[in-house]
Every structure is written in structure tokens, then in C-alpha cells.
Short mmCIF file of C-alpha atoms in Angstrom, two decimals:
data_model
loop_
_atom_site.label_atom_id
_atom_site.label_comp_id
_atom_site.label_asym_id
_atom_site.label_seq_id
_atom_site.Cartn_x
_atom_site.Cartn_y
_atom_site.Cartn_z
CA MET A 1 9.85 -19.44 -70.81
CA LYS A 2 9.37 -20.35 -74.48
CA ILE A 3 7.04 -18.34 -76.71
CA ILE A 4 6.26 -20.36 -79.84
CA THR A 5 4.32 -19.43 -82.96
CA ASN A 6 4.66 -20.03 -86.71
CA THR A 7 5.29 -18.19 -89.95
CA ALA A 8 1.56 -17.59 -90.50
CA SER A 9 2.26 -14.69 -88.13
CA SER A 10 4.40 -13.22 -90.95
CA LEU A 11 7.33 -13.38 -88.52
CA THR A 12 10.53 -14.79 -90.00
CA ARG A 13 12.81 -17.00 -87.95
CA GLU A 14 15.37 -14.18 -87.87
CA GLU A 15 12.81 -11.73 -86.48
CA GLY A 16 11.80 -14.37 -83.96
CA LYS A 17 15.37 -14.76 -82.73
CA GLN A 18 15.65 -11.03 -82.17
CA LEU A 19 12.42 -11.03 -80.15
CA GLY A 20 13.00 -14.29 -78.30
CA ILE A 21 10.18 -16.06 -80.14
CA ILE A 22 10.47 -19.53 -81.67
CA VAL A 23 8.91 -19.36 -85.16
CA LEU A 24 8.01 -22.71 -86.73
CA PRO A 25 7.88 -22.81 -90.53
CA VAL A 26 4.62 -23.48 -92.36
CA SER A 27 4.97 -25.25 -95.71
CA VAL A 28 3.18 -24.90 -99.04
CA SER A 29 2.98 -27.49 -101.81
CA LEU A 30 3.27 -26.30 -105.39
CA GLY A 31 4.39 -28.11 -108.51
CA GLY A 32 5.18 -31.27 -106.58
CA ARG A 33 7.51 -29.41 -104.23
CA SER A 34 7.11 -28.65 -100.53
CA LEU A 35 8.35 -25.14 -99.80
CA ARG A 36 8.93 -23.79 -96.29
CA ASP A 37 8.06 -20.17 -95.54
CA TYR A 38 11.12 -17.89 -95.60
CA ILE A 39 13.49 -20.87 -95.90
CA ASP A 40 12.84 -22.31 -99.35
CA ILE A 41 10.94 -19.34 -100.79
CA ASP A 42 10.06 -15.73 -100.01
CA SER A 43 6.74 -13.96 -100.45
CA ASP A 44 7.54 -12.03 -103.64
CA ARG A 45 8.80 -15.11 -105.47
CA PHE A 46 5.87 -17.22 -104.30
CA ALA A 47 3.28 -14.64 -105.40
CA HIS A 48 4.90 -14.63 -108.85
CA LEU A 49 4.58 -18.42 -109.10
CA LEU A 50 0.84 -18.24 -108.38
CA HIS A 51 0.01 -16.54 -111.66
CA GLY A 52 -0.14 -20.01 -113.24
CA ASP A 53 -3.13 -22.35 -113.10
CA GLU A 54 -1.90 -24.68 -110.37
CA MET A 55 -3.43 -24.16 -106.94
CA PRO A 56 -1.02 -24.38 -103.98
CA VAL A 57 -1.89 -26.05 -100.69
CA SER A 58 -0.60 -24.86 -97.32
CA SER A 59 0.01 -27.06 -94.29
CA GLN A 60 0.48 -26.53 -90.57
CA PRO A 61 3.94 -26.70 -88.95
CA SER A 62 5.26 -30.24 -88.89
CA ILE A 63 4.54 -32.44 -85.88
CA GLY A 64 8.28 -33.06 -85.61
CA ASP A 65 8.96 -29.33 -85.26
CA MET A 66 6.24 -29.00 -82.62
CA MET A 67 7.53 -32.02 -80.68
CA ALA A 68 11.08 -30.74 -80.74
CA GLU A 69 10.01 -27.58 -78.92
CA LEU A 70 7.43 -29.03 -76.52
CA GLU A 71 8.74 -32.37 -75.28
CA ASN A 72 11.30 -33.22 -72.59
CA THR A 73 11.65 -29.80 -71.04
CA ASP A 74 10.78 -28.41 -67.63
CA GLU A 75 10.59 -24.92 -69.12
CA GLU A 76 7.14 -23.41 -69.48
CA SER A 77 6.03 -23.09 -73.10
CA ILE A 78 3.29 -20.90 -74.58
CA MET A 79 2.33 -21.83 -78.13
CA LEU A 80 0.15 -19.51 -80.21
CA THR A 81 -1.56 -21.18 -83.17
CA VAL A 82 -3.52 -20.11 -86.22
CA ALA A 83 -7.29 -19.94 -85.69
CA ASP A 84 -8.81 -23.34 -85.09
CA GLY A 85 -10.91 -24.09 -88.16
CA LEU A 86 -8.62 -22.21 -90.52
CA SER A 87 -5.86 -24.70 -89.69
CA GLY A 88 -5.54 -28.01 -87.89
CA GLU A 89 -2.57 -26.69 -85.93
CA TYR A 90 -4.46 -25.98 -82.70
CA SER A 91 -5.99 -29.47 -82.56
CA THR A 92 -2.62 -31.05 -83.35
CA ALA A 93 -0.84 -29.05 -80.67
CA MET A 94 -3.49 -29.88 -78.08
CA GLY A 95 -3.23 -33.58 -78.96
CA LEU A 96 0.53 -33.48 -78.55
CA ARG A 97 0.24 -31.64 -75.25
CA GLU A 98 -2.14 -34.22 -73.78
CA ASN A 99 0.34 -37.00 -74.50
CA LEU A 100 3.43 -35.34 -73.08
CA PRO A 101 4.57 -35.85 -69.48
CA ASN A 102 5.33 -32.14 -69.11
CA ARG A 103 1.86 -31.07 -70.30
CA ASP A 104 1.22 -28.94 -67.19
CA ASN A 105 3.99 -26.62 -68.37
CA ILE A 106 2.55 -26.30 -71.89
CA PHE A 107 -0.08 -23.69 -72.75
CA VAL A 108 -1.64 -23.76 -76.22
CA ILE A 109 -3.55 -20.64 -77.27
CA ASN A 110 -5.98 -20.55 -80.20
CA SER A 111 -5.29 -17.07 -81.60
CA ARG A 112 -8.61 -17.12 -83.48
CA SER A 113 -6.70 -15.32 -86.23
CA LEU A 114 -3.47 -15.25 -88.25
CA ALA A 115 -1.10 -12.69 -89.84
CA GLY A 116 -1.16 -9.31 -88.06
CA PRO A 117 -3.09 -10.22 -84.89
CA LEU A 118 -1.13 -13.48 -84.45
CA ARG A 119 2.12 -11.54 -84.86
CA TYR A 120 0.99 -8.94 -82.34
CA MET A 121 0.00 -11.58 -79.77
CA ALA A 122 3.32 -13.41 -80.09
CA VAL A 123 5.31 -10.19 -79.70
CA LYS A 124 3.15 -9.12 -76.74
CA ALA A 125 3.62 -12.50 -75.06
CA ALA A 126 7.40 -12.20 -75.43
CA ARG A 127 7.35 -8.65 -74.07
CA LEU A 128 5.28 -9.68 -71.04
CA ARG A 129 7.66 -12.58 -70.39
CA ASP A 130 10.65 -10.25 -70.52
CA GLN A 131 8.88 -7.95 -68.06
CA GLY A 132 8.60 -10.83 -65.59
CA ALA A 133 4.96 -11.83 -66.05
CA SER A 134 4.00 -15.39 -65.16
CA ALA A 135 2.76 -17.88 -67.74
CA GLY A 136 -0.74 -17.63 -66.30
CA GLU A 137 -0.74 -13.84 -66.58
CA ILE A 138 0.50 -13.99 -70.16
CA VAL A 139 -2.04 -16.61 -71.20
CA SER A 140 -4.89 -14.56 -69.69
CA GLN A 141 -3.89 -11.37 -71.52
CA ILE A 142 -3.26 -13.07 -74.85
CA ARG A 143 -6.56 -14.94 -74.75
CA ALA A 144 -8.31 -11.61 -74.19
CA CYS A 145 -6.60 -10.28 -77.32
CA ALA A 146 -7.66 -13.38 -79.25
CA GLN A 147 -11.32 -12.74 -78.43
CA SER A 148 -11.12 -9.29 -80.02
CA THR A 149 -9.74 -10.05 -83.47
CA ILE A 150 -11.49 -9.21 -86.73
CA SER A 151 -10.24 -9.90 -90.26
CA TYR A 152 -11.14 -8.95 -93.83
CA VAL A 153 -9.69 -10.10 -97.15
CA ILE A 154 -9.94 -8.42 -100.56
CA PRO A 155 -8.73 -10.85 -103.25
CA ALA A 156 -7.56 -9.07 -106.39
CA ASP A 157 -10.19 -10.84 -108.50
CA PHE A 158 -12.66 -13.71 -108.62
CA ASN A 159 -10.37 -15.99 -110.61
CA TYR A 160 -8.25 -17.00 -107.64
CA LEU A 161 -11.36 -17.78 -105.60
CA ARG A 162 -12.51 -20.00 -108.45
CA LYS A 163 -9.22 -21.89 -108.51
CA SER A 164 -9.40 -22.38 -104.75
CA GLY A 165 -12.90 -23.86 -105.06
CA ARG A 166 -14.58 -21.13 -102.99
CA ILE A 167 -16.89 -20.07 -105.84
CA THR A 168 -18.28 -21.58 -109.04
CA ASN A 169 -16.94 -20.97 -112.54
CA MET A 170 -20.11 -19.06 -113.41
CA THR A 171 -19.76 -16.70 -110.45
CA SER A 172 -16.12 -16.15 -111.34
CA ARG A 173 -16.94 -15.30 -114.95
CA ILE A 174 -19.69 -12.86 -113.97
CA GLY A 175 -17.57 -11.17 -111.31
CA SER A 176 -14.57 -10.87 -113.61
CA ALA A 177 -16.64 -9.57 -116.51
CA LEU A 178 -18.14 -6.84 -114.33
CA HIS A 179 -14.71 -6.05 -112.80
CA LEU A 180 -16.03 -6.60 -109.29
CA LEU A 181 -13.98 -6.97 -106.11
CA PRO A 182 -15.13 -9.51 -103.50
CA VAL A 183 -14.73 -8.63 -99.83
CA LEU A 184 -14.45 -11.56 -97.42
CA THR A 185 -14.54 -11.61 -93.64
CA GLN A 186 -13.96 -14.05 -90.82
CA THR A 187 -17.14 -15.57 -89.44
CA SER A 188 -18.23 -14.76 -85.87
CA ASP A 189 -16.89 -18.08 -84.60
CA HIS A 190 -13.54 -17.29 -86.29
CA ARG A 191 -13.46 -20.73 -87.92
CA ARG A 192 -14.17 -19.80 -91.56
CA ILE A 193 -13.82 -17.03 -94.13
CA SER A 194 -17.04 -16.01 -95.88
CA PHE A 195 -18.34 -13.41 -98.36
CA MET A 196 -19.24 -10.03 -96.88
CA THR A 197 -19.94 -7.92 -99.96
CA VAL A 198 -18.91 -7.12 -103.54
CA ARG A 199 -17.71 -3.72 -104.75
CA ARG A 200 -16.66 -2.16 -108.05
CA THR A 201 -13.56 -0.28 -106.86
CA TRP A 202 -10.80 -0.70 -104.30
CA LYS A 203 -11.86 2.52 -102.58
CA SER A 204 -15.40 1.25 -102.21
CA ALA A 205 -14.22 -2.18 -101.04
CA VAL A 206 -12.02 -0.61 -98.37
CA GLY A 207 -14.90 1.71 -97.47
CA SER A 208 -17.09 -1.30 -96.69
CA ILE A 209 -14.37 -2.59 -94.35
CA ILE A 210 -14.10 0.79 -92.63
CA THR A 211 -17.86 0.81 -92.06
CA SER A 212 -17.69 -2.67 -90.55
CA LEU A 213 -14.74 -1.68 -88.32
CA LYS A 214 -16.71 1.28 -87.01
CA ASP A 215 -19.80 -0.86 -86.42
CA THR A 216 -17.64 -3.33 -84.48
CA GLY A 217 -16.38 -0.56 -82.20
CA ILE A 218 -12.77 -0.43 -83.35
CA ASP A 219 -10.98 2.61 -81.89
CA ASP A 220 -7.55 3.68 -80.62
CA ARG A 221 -7.45 0.73 -78.19
CA TYR A 222 -6.80 -1.49 -81.22
CA LEU A 223 -3.98 -2.17 -83.66
CA ILE A 224 -5.02 -2.20 -87.32
CA SER A 225 -2.84 -4.28 -89.66
CA ILE A 226 -2.83 -3.94 -93.44
CA ALA A 227 -1.11 -6.94 -95.03
CA TYR A 228 -0.31 -7.51 -98.70
CA ALA A 229 0.90 -10.31 -100.96
CA ASP A 230 2.99 -8.52 -103.59
CA LYS A 231 1.58 -4.99 -103.93
CA LYS A 232 3.02 -2.82 -101.18
CA ASP A 233 1.98 0.38 -102.95
CA LEU A 234 -1.65 -0.75 -102.88
CA ALA A 235 -1.34 -1.54 -99.17
CA ALA A 236 -0.05 1.99 -98.60
CA LYS A 237 -3.11 3.44 -100.38
CA VAL A 238 -5.42 1.26 -98.26
CA ARG A 239 -3.60 2.42 -95.14
CA ARG A 240 -4.08 6.09 -96.04
CA GLN A 241 -7.79 5.56 -96.58
CA ILE A 242 -8.15 3.78 -93.23
CA LEU A 243 -6.18 6.52 -91.46
CA GLU A 244 -8.74 9.08 -92.62
CA SER A 245 -11.33 7.31 -90.47
CA PHE A 246 -9.01 6.09 -87.69
CA PRO A 247 -6.33 8.81 -87.39
CA ARG A 248 -5.38 7.98 -83.79
CA THR A 249 -5.42 4.20 -84.11
CA GLN A 250 -2.04 2.45 -84.25
CA ASN A 251 -1.51 0.77 -87.59
CA GLU A 252 1.10 -1.19 -89.53
CA ILE A 253 1.81 -2.61 -92.98
CA LEU A 254 2.99 -6.22 -93.25
CA GLN A 255 3.79 -8.59 -96.09
CA LEU A 256 1.95 -11.90 -95.91
CA SER A 257 4.02 -15.06 -95.61
CA PRO A 258 4.05 -17.43 -98.63
CA SER A 259 1.68 -19.86 -96.88
CA LEU A 260 -0.87 -17.09 -96.27
CA ILE A 261 -0.71 -15.89 -99.88
CA THR A 262 -2.15 -19.30 -100.85
CA HIS A 263 -5.50 -18.17 -99.43
CA GLY A 264 -5.89 -14.67 -100.86
CA GLY A 265 -3.75 -14.99 -103.97
CA PRO A 266 -1.48 -12.46 -105.69
CA GLY A 267 -2.60 -8.87 -105.26
CA CYS A 268 -4.75 -9.54 -102.21
CA ILE A 269 -5.04 -7.16 -99.26
CA VAL A 270 -5.85 -8.26 -95.70
CA VAL A 271 -7.15 -5.78 -93.10
CA GLN A 272 -7.25 -6.89 -89.46
CA ALA A 273 -7.72 -5.46 -85.98
CA VAL A 274 -6.79 -6.70 -82.52
CA LEU A 275 -7.23 -5.20 -79.06
CA LYS A 276 -3.86 -4.13 -77.70
#
């Protein structure tokens, strides 16, 4: 049985091989070049390139890569995609599935997330497969995980949001002048990222996320992921603050893939939770 995901899970192809997961590369366009996650560029180098004025654009895995893994095989395949709405990958994969003769053996799951939760779901699917679970059993458990995800993003400043077109120049200037930190969250339908609040310090920004996690009912049944672009030391500080409120909850620190750094920018921190 094939378990397929992509580098928006922050899984490299090498990690995928060790786990028995096929990891399709996501590409980013910058400076007229198309760069594939972990093949043409790594996260540290990509974050450094983003300090210029040009705004990168990420894309879903190529249709050719998807077709190569899904077509002309009698083997069951489970493909976990980035949240529908945040990427066109789910719609593309479903369209491919409907036009393949082996479609009854292909299961496409909308993870309703990316990064840490997507990584967790892919690894869990592979573990269940190796334990002898059927495709139906795996799909049922992974879809339950997908319903539970919650995500927050703290961009390092307003300037990157301005370059991405998420806010106006005036808002960016005011926010930067006051040294404010925006806190974003995934909408309830998991299809968009929207403003949640604005804070003056990192501690306060993380505190607002902790409050939201508690209000959502996050406890030791969940995995909390703290992902970073290029500031691992900052991620460690965020992790320590979260552990004060969730000391028994499993947690991890991950580095975002290059394609995911396009959305939060250099210095960003992403906090996520998923039901285990």
C-alpha cells in the first residue's frame, strides 16, 4: 500500500524513504527560477533569499509527479494533501483520481492542514499500514485526525504580509512603527488564514495562542507542533512557554519547508495541534 504526501509536510524525500512514505516535491518560484523543496534549495538558504523585495510563489506538486504514483497500479494508494483552499492540490488529485481506471484503489484525503499535522498524519498512516490495517481503516482514522487540526502563524513583522498582499501599505506602516506582532489563525472551515489578534511582544503573542488552544480543548490527547523558518532558538523559547501550560502534551519542533516559508516569511513561527 502506498502512502503519498508532499514536502508541505516538512518531510524530506530521504525521511519519506525511511518511513515508507512517498514525498512529492512542492516548488517555489523566485527570481525567475522554479525551486523544488529539499532538492534545489533548503529552508535556511530560501529564508535568506526572502529578505529581498521579490515575493515568491509556491505551487502544488506537479501533475506529472502525481500521475506517476497513482496511475497503472493495482496497489492501493492513500494520498494526503494540503488543506483544500490553501492549495489546489486536493482538487487536482481528486480530478486525476476520477479519470483513472484504478480509481477504486485510490483514496485522497484532505488533511485540512499542512506542516506538523500533515506530517503526523502521513507518519501515522504509514505506521497503521505496517501494522496491517486496511486502507479503509487507515482512511477513517486519518480523516478523524484531519477534523481536529488547528493552526496559528506569527509572522515576524507586518512587512512580509504587505508584500504578500494580505494587508495594505498603511496597515503595514502602522504595525511596523508600533513594533506589533500579528497573530493569524486558520478559519473554522480550514480553507483560509485570517487575523486573530495583534500583540506587542512574542510572549504575549504566544500567550494568545495558548489561550485559544485551551479554549479549543487541546490536552494530552493532542500533538502540538512548533515550526520555524530560520530561527530555531525562537522556536525553542515558544516551546518552553507552551510547555508551561501543556506539560503533559506531546510536542515537537520542526523546520518549515521552503514552500511553506513563502507564506509566513523569514522569522515566522507556526503553532499547530492535531488529535493523535
